[in-house]
Amino acid sequence: MVEVSQARAAPVGLVAGTEDSTPLLFSVALAPEAYLQLDDVVVTVRAVPGVGPVLTSGIVTQVRARHEGASFGSDVFLIRDGVLPAHVQEIAEITTTRVDPECYVPPRPGEPVHRATGDERAQALYFDRMDRKVPVGMGRDGEPIYLNLEFLDGTRGGHVSISGISGVATKTSFALFLLYSIFRSGVLGNRAVNAKALIFSVKGEDLLFLDHANKRLVDSSSGPELVDAYARLGLPAEPFASAGFYAPPTPDDPSGRPYVTGRTSGISPFWWTLREFCAEELLRFAFADAEDERNQYTSVIYQVSTRLRYDAMAAGVDGAVSIEGRLLRTYADLVGFISDKLTDEDSSVRAPWAGPVTGTGTINAFLRRLRSSLAPLRSVVRGDLADTPGRRISTEGQQVTVVDLHNLPERAQRFVVGVVLAAETARKEAAGPGGLLFTMIDELNKYAPREGSSPIKEVLLDIAERGRSLGIILIGAQQTASEVERRIVANSSIKVVGRLDPAEAGRPEYGFLPPSQRGRATLARPGTMFVSQPEIPVPLAVEFPFPAWATRLSESAGEPVRAPATGTLASSNGSAGNGSGRSPLSRLPAVDDEPPF
């Protein structure tokens, strides 16, 4: 039973008698000198015979003001001039969040209503029942708002769905702040050592500076304010301390240097060799477009993949393969070889690759799609680059791993996401659920659309449905949740909404938002999110602080810490971070000034 506080401030009003009062929804007539705004938390107490005091807590979901005594719209002018007597009355609508003890009786009209503070606020929002709280921002009252980690780490639920208009809803910024809060708030305890984040970046090079402090931190005018905002949430205002970065190799560059411009150090190029492509049966991810499951050419994909796995032999040390005595060094060579086999007039040559009863139309459908993958994938499937350590994307060695995809064509982006997620899922399944892997994907509707089927969609569905038992938590961001596979959204315990398009806000996927919050979501400013979690029946409006890390090159306050005499990034524990290892300057002794070239 909740203790009823005896030291409350003056009531803001009384339970209204002109509106129906129910255990789940009631109204408050505000005192003339008081006010309530949307998202305020209030409490009222009713004495119930045989039970004792019953405390009903709730959140303001609507506020109305009107002239009592006026009949017509024009009466407002007469009232202003003192000709017609009337009284201004404000009525706040309260949606119940908690009743303690659980005796569901309506608050009685005339009972005083107080603004909840301190322990009563924590009780109203169930923060007192959260053993492990993750701060996600400040409420409208300027006090912290928390998420229950048990609905994030797989204990009682997992996965996060974030929706909103691109460029306005700040979906990526909120997802990054959520990860930062999980890692730096201390809520993970000893598990923080094995907790990782895998981030796929598809919008420019903004996420390649997460380990750089934001200029606002050193700005004399805004720095202290930003530090204070983080301090009120119990967080340090710092960049991500342990981060590694990957980018695709520059097309047609024989050295394989990363295809980025803003950041030129501390980034590893990634690609897959032809040998890996064949041995690991990655061909299916080259067909990652959502397709109708009735398309028969999918049988050819698996037939060809099987043949490549058994027939491809390693040739040299750079990832090239030899199949039936033919040396293949590029993805174009491989596509040409497969085309020759499938179009051979001799059925004894064609049948082992296409299947014994596959028709010409099916083979041609497969070949059209295979050839269309040549341009997108030729830079990330290679057999002509010298192999280097750290080429394979891995979350080992750093807490946050960023995979930059913005310079890749859309089809290549899907290939990379599919292959990496499948590999990480297999690794986690083999290792067990001891550690946590938070996987952040933007534009989720592109990888797991509502209609159709594809290999990457199947991987994401697998993560959504059983990932939390493996320790894999999906953080998906999308402009339109209505265009994402339903089972992925339904399996997300935490739902977050930023600025929404009015038409999108009316879709049933946002049924968890009260009508007033649906309307507000179409007007929300950047940095304001509505966060829904299972324990609290009403989504909470949250404002999260400006990033303490640089979100673009122009915001960087300087270079990250460097390990002595290596030229690579240093993590928070002093170990070398992820670097390309290709720069001839990496073996020079450390100096204060950068070389003038």
XYZ file of C-alpha atoms in Angstrom:
597
model
C 0.000 0.000 0.000
C 1.264 3.424 -0.944
C 1.824 5.878 1.856
C -0.300 8.992 1.445
C 1.871 12.087 1.661
C 0.904 14.614 4.298
C 3.178 17.407 2.980
C 1.632 18.376 -0.332
C 1.455 21.776 -1.927
C -1.891 23.531 -2.234
C -4.345 21.690 -4.514
C -4.509 22.797 -8.142
C -8.219 22.088 -8.271
C -11.070 19.758 -7.407
C -12.458 16.687 -9.133
C -15.131 18.104 -11.432
C -18.781 17.226 -10.822
C -20.075 18.257 -14.233
C -18.129 15.489 -16.004
C -18.411 11.761 -15.471
C -15.657 10.487 -13.204
C -14.466 6.921 -13.815
C -11.614 4.881 -12.346
C -9.666 5.313 -15.603
C -10.648 8.838 -16.673
C -11.738 11.853 -14.675
C -11.722 15.650 -14.901
C -10.381 18.386 -12.654
C -11.841 21.879 -12.310
C -8.825 24.135 -11.849
C -8.638 26.807 -9.175
C -8.506 30.395 -10.503
C -4.896 30.885 -9.445
C -3.695 27.457 -10.634
C -3.011 25.765 -13.949
C -2.230 22.333 -15.364
C -0.496 21.692 -18.660
C -0.437 18.599 -20.819
C 1.725 15.785 -19.345
C 1.560 17.079 -15.774
C 1.245 14.302 -13.189
C -1.470 14.654 -10.539
C -2.815 12.660 -7.592
C -6.058 12.591 -5.663
C -7.092 10.517 -2.649
C -10.465 9.010 -1.791
C -11.329 7.321 1.490
C -13.042 4.006 0.792
C -14.847 2.263 3.694
C -13.145 -0.981 4.616
C -10.164 -0.233 2.351
C -8.775 3.052 3.555
C -7.293 5.867 1.462
C -7.107 5.004 -2.246
C -4.606 7.107 -4.204
C -5.431 7.641 -7.868
C -2.605 9.026 -10.016
C -2.855 10.234 -13.578
C -1.444 12.312 -16.404
C -3.069 15.366 -17.951
C -4.073 14.414 -21.499
C -6.276 17.408 -22.335
C -7.081 20.862 -20.944
C -10.145 22.939 -21.898
C -11.114 26.500 -20.991
C -14.555 28.052 -21.499
C -16.880 30.775 -20.304
C -19.523 29.316 -18.021
C -22.710 31.309 -18.531
C -22.156 32.127 -22.217
C -24.550 30.760 -24.849
C -23.276 32.254 -28.080
C -19.842 32.819 -29.578
C -20.378 36.581 -29.607
C -21.084 36.595 -25.862
C -17.342 36.808 -25.263
C -17.402 40.470 -26.261
C -20.260 41.249 -23.843
C -18.463 39.407 -21.075
C -15.299 41.372 -21.764
C -17.208 44.636 -21.515
C -18.885 43.544 -18.238
C -22.368 43.489 -19.757
C -22.898 39.737 -19.408
C -21.825 37.912 -16.233
C -19.758 34.787 -16.792
C -16.933 32.851 -15.244
C -13.830 31.455 -16.928
C -13.312 27.826 -16.029
C -10.509 25.461 -17.037
C -11.108 21.726 -16.997
C -8.226 19.240 -17.209
C -8.824 15.700 -18.407
C -6.814 13.124 -16.435
C -5.994 9.621 -17.681
C -5.317 7.298 -14.776
C -1.885 5.697 -14.631
C -2.020 3.971 -11.232
C -4.465 3.148 -8.465
C -2.991 2.116 -5.127
C -4.234 -0.027 -3.514
C -5.963 -1.581 -6.512
C -9.496 -0.668 -5.570
C -10.846 0.739 -8.817
C -13.355 3.323 -7.669
C -13.873 6.708 -9.341
C -12.460 9.812 -7.668
C -15.320 11.660 -6.026
C -16.333 15.128 -7.225
C -15.055 17.821 -4.916
C -11.963 15.901 -3.787
C -8.790 18.008 -3.970
C -6.253 17.223 -6.703
C -2.529 17.927 -6.250
C 0.380 18.127 -8.645
C 2.546 15.051 -7.990
C 6.158 15.605 -6.975
C 8.961 13.541 -5.491
C 7.946 10.069 -4.357
C 4.336 10.534 -5.473
C 5.479 11.318 -9.010
C 7.712 8.240 -8.984
C 4.782 6.139 -7.757
C 2.417 7.557 -10.376
C 4.836 6.674 -13.192
C 5.907 3.314 -11.705
C 9.505 4.480 -11.332
C 9.439 3.119 -7.778
C 8.951 -0.395 -9.187
C 11.831 -0.162 -11.637
C 14.888 -1.847 -10.183
C 16.986 -0.810 -13.189
C 16.082 2.583 -14.623
C 17.408 4.024 -17.872
C 17.097 7.835 -18.100
C 15.731 8.881 -21.505
C 15.148 12.601 -20.990
C 13.197 15.157 -19.016
C 9.455 15.433 -18.598
C 7.436 18.583 -19.007
C 7.932 19.240 -15.304
C 11.721 19.267 -15.730
C 12.199 15.972 -13.876
C 13.814 12.819 -15.334
C 11.828 10.209 -17.238
C 12.987 6.593 -17.114
C 12.579 3.359 -19.042
C 12.612 -0.008 -17.339
C 15.709 -1.874 -18.529
C 13.880 -5.169 -18.128
C 11.846 -4.256 -21.212
C 15.028 -3.405 -23.116
C 17.491 -6.154 -22.254
C 15.229 -9.133 -22.941
C 14.355 -9.933 -19.320
C 10.652 -9.162 -19.788
C 10.689 -7.766 -23.286
C 12.923 -6.204 -25.866
C 13.293 -4.122 -29.026
C 12.512 -0.475 -29.697
C 10.467 1.011 -32.538
C 11.015 4.717 -33.306
C 8.822 6.520 -35.852
C 8.687 10.039 -37.225
C 9.231 12.364 -40.146
C 12.750 12.337 -41.536
C 14.842 15.342 -40.539
C 12.324 16.596 -37.982
C 11.599 13.722 -35.610
C 15.286 13.283 -34.560
C 14.868 9.490 -34.547
C 18.577 8.742 -34.935
C 19.552 11.272 -32.269
C 17.147 9.730 -29.782
C 18.327 6.197 -30.575
C 21.943 7.254 -30.003
C 21.058 8.996 -26.745
C 19.224 5.864 -25.603
C 22.319 3.748 -26.313
C 24.548 6.290 -24.568
C 22.271 6.271 -21.521
C 22.240 2.468 -21.380
C 26.029 2.291 -21.545
C 26.911 5.242 -19.279
C 24.175 5.354 -16.623
C 25.562 2.331 -14.779
C 22.269 0.465 -15.113
C 23.956 -2.526 -16.784
C 26.369 -3.055 -13.927
C 28.980 -5.705 -14.724
C 27.161 -6.559 -17.956
C 28.366 -3.298 -19.495
C 31.686 -5.003 -20.293
C 30.007 -7.372 -22.770
C 27.326 -4.979 -24.019
C 27.789 -3.877 -27.633
C 26.016 -1.686 -30.153
C 25.987 -2.217 -33.924
C 24.863 0.863 -35.862
C 24.166 1.009 -39.590
C 24.545 4.548 -40.910
C 22.747 5.389 -44.153
C 22.536 9.206 -43.962
C 25.852 10.812 -44.725
C 28.925 10.688 -42.515
C 27.229 12.137 -39.436
C 27.806 9.041 -37.296
C 31.526 8.841 -37.985
C 32.294 11.355 -35.223
C 30.642 9.741 -32.207
C 33.997 9.644 -30.423
C 34.530 13.399 -30.913
C 33.250 15.850 -28.313
C 30.680 18.345 -29.547
C 31.813 21.960 -29.786
C 28.948 22.943 -27.519
C 30.753 21.288 -24.619
C 33.630 23.749 -24.869
C 31.475 26.737 -25.775
C 31.412 29.134 -22.837
C 27.768 30.049 -23.396
C 26.121 26.673 -24.016
C 28.665 24.253 -22.517
C 27.646 24.529 -18.833
C 23.962 24.275 -19.765
C 24.588 21.077 -21.757
C 26.694 19.572 -18.968
C 23.952 20.415 -16.457
C 21.276 18.796 -18.653
C 23.221 15.533 -18.645
C 24.000 15.816 -14.938
C 20.317 16.080 -14.059
C 19.887 12.700 -15.757
C 22.848 11.239 -13.892
C 25.015 11.087 -17.031
C 28.404 12.539 -17.947
C 28.432 14.887 -20.934
C 31.020 13.079 -23.054
C 31.328 11.456 -26.465
C 31.215 7.677 -26.917
C 34.443 6.423 -25.393
C 34.866 3.135 -27.269
C 33.882 3.254 -30.929
C 35.002 1.567 -34.148
C 34.114 2.593 -37.689
C 33.788 0.731 -40.973
C 33.218 2.012 -44.502
C 33.183 0.320 -47.931
C 36.328 0.525 -50.080
C 36.571 3.268 -52.678
C 35.404 1.945 -56.061
C 38.207 1.167 -58.529
C 40.861 1.973 -55.942
C 43.405 -0.881 -55.816
C 44.490 0.095 -52.296
C 41.002 -0.439 -50.843
C 40.973 2.765 -48.784
C 37.669 3.646 -47.069
C 35.152 5.523 -49.203
C 34.695 8.554 -46.921
C 35.700 12.206 -47.109
C 35.054 13.911 -43.762
C 37.069 11.543 -41.588
C 40.313 10.117 -42.910
C 41.690 8.136 -39.963
C 40.462 5.455 -37.620
C 38.191 3.827 -40.227
C 38.510 0.274 -41.517
C 37.433 -0.645 -45.044
C 35.214 -3.705 -45.245
C 34.517 -6.201 -47.993
C 33.892 -9.894 -48.520
C 36.191 -12.021 -50.634
C 34.868 -14.179 -53.435
C 35.933 -17.191 -51.391
C 33.757 -16.061 -48.464
C 30.906 -15.176 -50.814
C 30.885 -18.734 -52.161
C 31.710 -20.663 -48.983
C 29.163 -18.845 -46.803
C 26.393 -18.905 -49.452
C 25.973 -15.133 -49.475
C 24.375 -15.097 -52.924
C 20.887 -15.008 -51.400
C 21.611 -11.587 -49.886
C 22.323 -10.225 -53.361
C 18.590 -10.787 -53.931
C 17.496 -8.865 -50.846
C 14.666 -6.985 -52.584
C 11.249 -7.905 -51.232
C 9.763 -10.327 -53.738
C 6.596 -12.349 -54.126
C 7.185 -15.750 -52.555
C 5.626 -17.405 -55.601
C 8.569 -16.388 -57.798
C 10.238 -19.643 -58.820
C 13.661 -18.191 -59.526
C 14.369 -18.360 -55.787
C 14.991 -22.100 -56.259
C 17.799 -21.213 -58.673
C 19.406 -18.985 -56.016
C 19.784 -21.884 -53.618
C 20.873 -24.296 -56.350
C 23.630 -21.933 -57.527
C 24.668 -21.126 -53.926
C 25.112 -24.810 -53.185
C 27.218 -25.357 -56.289
C 29.434 -22.379 -55.436
C 29.963 -23.643 -51.903
C 31.152 -27.051 -53.032
C 32.967 -26.193 -56.281
C 34.755 -22.907 -55.479
C 38.381 -23.424 -54.482
C 40.632 -20.791 -52.951
C 43.157 -19.382 -55.428
C 45.942 -17.392 -53.826
C 45.704 -15.346 -50.636
C 43.609 -12.389 -51.790
C 40.236 -14.143 -51.809
C 40.042 -15.145 -55.467
C 38.500 -18.516 -56.361
C 38.886 -21.135 -59.016
C 35.841 -23.040 -60.270
C 36.284 -25.900 -62.710
C 39.728 -24.565 -63.533
C 38.542 -21.008 -64.252
C 40.148 -18.240 -62.155
C 37.697 -15.623 -60.847
C 39.112 -12.463 -59.267
C 36.172 -10.036 -59.356
C 32.453 -10.151 -58.765
C 32.017 -9.483 -62.487
C 34.035 -12.626 -63.205
C 31.767 -14.633 -60.927
C 28.576 -13.258 -62.486
C 29.949 -14.016 -65.944
C 30.833 -17.576 -64.962
C 27.366 -18.251 -63.534
C 25.744 -16.747 -66.642
C 27.796 -19.014 -68.884
C 26.733 -22.078 -66.938
C 23.042 -21.216 -66.895
C 22.877 -20.303 -70.580
C 24.890 -23.268 -71.868
C 22.964 -25.121 -74.564
C 24.174 -28.416 -73.198
C 21.611 -29.477 -70.589
C 24.183 -31.673 -68.832
C 26.206 -28.510 -68.102
C 23.205 -26.332 -67.246
C 21.187 -28.764 -65.098
C 23.624 -29.027 -62.127
C 23.528 -25.244 -61.754
C 19.873 -24.485 -62.510
C 18.175 -27.695 -61.484
C 16.983 -30.529 -63.729
C 13.502 -29.194 -64.505
C 13.978 -25.424 -64.337
C 12.497 -23.582 -67.312
C 14.212 -21.003 -69.461
C 11.944 -18.206 -68.186
C 12.896 -18.907 -64.583
C 16.596 -18.974 -65.445
C 16.304 -15.673 -67.326
C 14.481 -14.074 -64.377
C 17.338 -15.140 -62.104
C 19.992 -13.890 -64.512
C 18.338 -10.483 -64.937
C 18.433 -9.915 -61.210
C 21.928 -11.347 -60.846
C 23.329 -9.065 -63.541
C 21.592 -6.059 -62.009
C 23.511 -6.746 -58.783
C 26.865 -6.369 -60.554
C 27.214 -2.594 -60.249
C 25.999 -2.314 -56.624
C 28.048 -5.207 -55.220
C 31.284 -5.069 -57.145
C 32.974 -2.831 -54.551
C 32.134 -5.009 -51.517
C 32.602 -8.486 -53.019
C 36.229 -8.684 -54.089
C 38.989 -11.088 -54.980
C 41.503 -8.510 -56.123
C 42.484 -6.764 -52.864
C 45.237 -7.764 -50.496
C 43.649 -9.214 -47.365
C 44.051 -7.135 -44.203
C 43.255 -7.687 -40.528
C 40.026 -6.069 -39.405
C 38.458 -6.257 -42.859
C 35.438 -8.229 -41.641
C 32.858 -6.182 -39.768
C 32.931 -7.215 -36.129
C 31.609 -5.858 -32.856
C 34.605 -7.257 -30.986
C 37.181 -4.787 -29.715
C 34.890 -1.792 -29.146
C 31.569 -1.077 -27.510
C 30.003 0.815 -30.423
C 30.492 -0.264 -34.027
C 29.358 2.063 -36.830
C 28.993 0.687 -40.356
C 28.793 3.537 -42.864
C 26.631 2.645 -45.868
C 25.645 6.001 -47.275
C 27.966 5.783 -50.289
C 26.655 2.371 -51.316
C 23.696 1.863 -53.660
C 20.500 0.785 -51.944
C 20.843 -2.808 -53.054
C 24.369 -3.013 -51.668
C 23.144 -1.505 -48.393
C 20.611 -4.310 -48.063
C 23.303 -6.878 -48.857
C 25.641 -5.550 -46.154
C 22.917 -5.295 -43.512
C 21.659 -8.788 -44.263
C 25.085 -10.443 -44.233
C 26.274 -8.662 -41.076
C 23.072 -9.326 -39.135
C 23.039 -12.972 -40.134
C 26.672 -13.352 -39.028
C 26.101 -11.557 -35.713
C 22.976 -13.622 -35.035
C 24.888 -16.841 -35.665
C 27.750 -15.632 -33.458
C 25.413 -14.712 -30.609
C 23.553 -17.997 -30.922
C 26.825 -19.892 -30.607
C 28.126 -17.731 -27.742
C 24.910 -17.724 -25.735
C 22.941 -14.837 -24.203
C 25.721 -13.723 -21.842
C 26.246 -10.356 -23.540
C 23.888 -7.830 -25.111
C 24.019 -6.632 -28.702
C 21.916 -3.561 -29.509
C 21.406 -3.341 -33.268
C 20.333 0.061 -34.579
C 18.868 0.226 -38.092
C 17.515 3.361 -39.718
C 14.910 3.221 -42.505
C 13.688 -0.141 -41.229
C 10.782 -0.130 -43.689
C 13.380 -0.529 -46.471
C 14.747 -3.760 -45.005
C 11.570 -5.275 -43.560
C 8.641 -3.927 -45.607
C 5.123 -5.013 -44.764
C 4.610 -6.864 -48.043
C 6.812 -9.458 -49.710
C 9.638 -11.650 -48.482
C 13.420 -11.438 -48.634
C 16.405 -12.992 -46.836
C 17.118 -9.852 -44.837
C 13.478 -9.578 -43.775
C 13.624 -13.146 -42.515
C 16.748 -12.321 -40.494
C 15.050 -9.275 -38.949
C 11.927 -11.274 -38.166
C 14.065 -13.899 -36.474
C 15.696 -11.197 -34.351
C 12.328 -9.636 -33.488
C 10.739 -12.933 -32.483
C 13.560 -14.680 -30.621
C 16.403 -12.152 -30.530
C 15.857 -11.159 -26.910
C 16.470 -14.750 -25.828
C 19.811 -14.530 -27.663
C 20.694 -11.133 -26.233
C 20.088 -9.282 -29.536
C 17.958 -6.159 -29.184
C 16.682 -4.388 -32.301
C 16.378 -0.597 -32.293
C 14.530 0.199 -35.511
C 13.800 3.682 -36.819
C 11.441 4.448 -39.673
C 9.385 7.285 -41.067
C 6.242 5.151 -41.264
C 5.618 2.274 -38.867
C 2.604 1.371 -41.001
C 4.984 0.252 -43.782
C 7.067 -2.054 -41.543
C 6.370 -5.753 -41.076
C 3.659 -5.997 -38.394
C 5.366 -8.717 -36.364
C 8.475 -6.583 -35.915
C 6.509 -3.609 -34.606
C 4.310 -5.847 -32.445
C 7.358 -7.448 -30.806
C 8.803 -4.056 -29.819
C 8.198 -3.487 -26.112
C 9.220 0.177 -26.335
C 7.499 2.389 -28.902
C 8.705 5.924 -29.524
C 7.113 8.589 -31.703
C 8.485 11.957 -32.777
C 6.998 14.396 -35.254
C 4.444 12.527 -37.416
C 2.772 13.221 -40.701
C -0.969 13.807 -40.049
C -2.024 10.999 -42.390
C 0.441 8.578 -40.777
C -0.700 9.556 -37.272
C -4.178 8.239 -38.079
C -2.944 4.709 -38.825
C -3.804 1.908 -36.367
C -0.105 1.321 -35.608
C -0.265 4.419 -33.400
C -3.282 3.244 -31.422
C -1.189 3.331 -28.250
C -1.248 7.150 -28.406
C -4.249 8.914 -26.817
C -6.127 11.190 -29.267
C -4.572 14.328 -27.800
C -1.038 12.942 -28.208
C -1.748 11.922 -31.796
C -2.621 15.518 -32.516
C 0.425 16.814 -30.662
C 2.704 14.407 -32.551
C 1.925 16.326 -35.752
C 3.270 19.489 -34.090
C 6.132 18.121 -31.981
C 9.375 20.030 -32.252
C 12.760 18.323 -32.700
C 13.935 16.759 -29.463
C 10.439 15.921 -28.191
C 9.410 12.258 -28.243
C 6.431 10.309 -26.928
C 7.664 7.150 -25.241
C 5.407 4.177 -24.542
C 6.450 1.297 -22.296
C 4.405 -1.648 -20.992
C 4.285 -0.643 -17.313
C 2.854 2.836 -17.892
C -0.571 2.980 -19.582
C -0.018 6.463 -21.030
C 2.960 7.418 -23.256
C 5.221 10.004 -21.673
C 6.397 13.167 -23.413
C 10.188 13.350 -23.217
C 12.727 15.997 -24.157
C 16.256 14.633 -24.446
C 19.381 16.823 -24.343
C 21.476 17.878 -27.311
C 24.155 15.293 -28.215
C 27.425 15.656 -26.305
C 29.176 13.996 -29.266
C 29.721 15.506 -32.690
C 27.034 14.652 -35.224
C 29.020 16.054 -38.141
C 32.551 17.216 -38.894
C 31.696 20.872 -38.290
C 30.596 20.078 -34.705
C 33.788 18.259 -33.754
C 35.743 19.874 -30.926
C 38.936 18.044 -31.873
C 40.504 14.718 -32.654
C 39.850 11.674 -30.459
C 42.587 10.411 -28.163
C 45.365 8.599 -30.026
C 47.373 5.665 -28.817
C 51.128 6.399 -28.762
C 53.086 5.589 -31.929
C 50.241 3.820 -33.720
C 48.078 6.510 -35.273
C 44.923 4.550 -34.429
C 42.088 5.489 -32.154
C 42.336 4.729 -28.471
C 39.415 3.364 -26.517
C 38.515 4.432 -23.023
C 40.701 1.745 -21.478
C 43.719 2.827 -23.482
C 43.688 -0.022 -26.020
C 43.938 0.747 -29.700
C 40.662 1.162 -31.467
C 39.675 0.071 -34.931
C 41.884 1.469 -37.693
C 42.430 0.728 -41.329
C 46.091 -0.173 -40.807
C 46.894 1.006 -44.330
C 48.404 4.430 -43.799
C 52.197 4.517 -44.224
C 52.214 7.297 -41.609
C 50.895 4.928 -38.920
C 54.446 3.841 -38.051
C 55.766 7.372 -37.573
C 56.356 8.518 -33.982
C 53.593 10.556 -32.443
C 53.981 14.332 -32.916
C 51.999 17.346 -31.848
C 51.542 18.762 -35.340
C 49.904 16.943 -38.216
C 52.046 16.481 -41.356
C 51.395 19.360 -43.821
C 50.094 17.081 -46.584
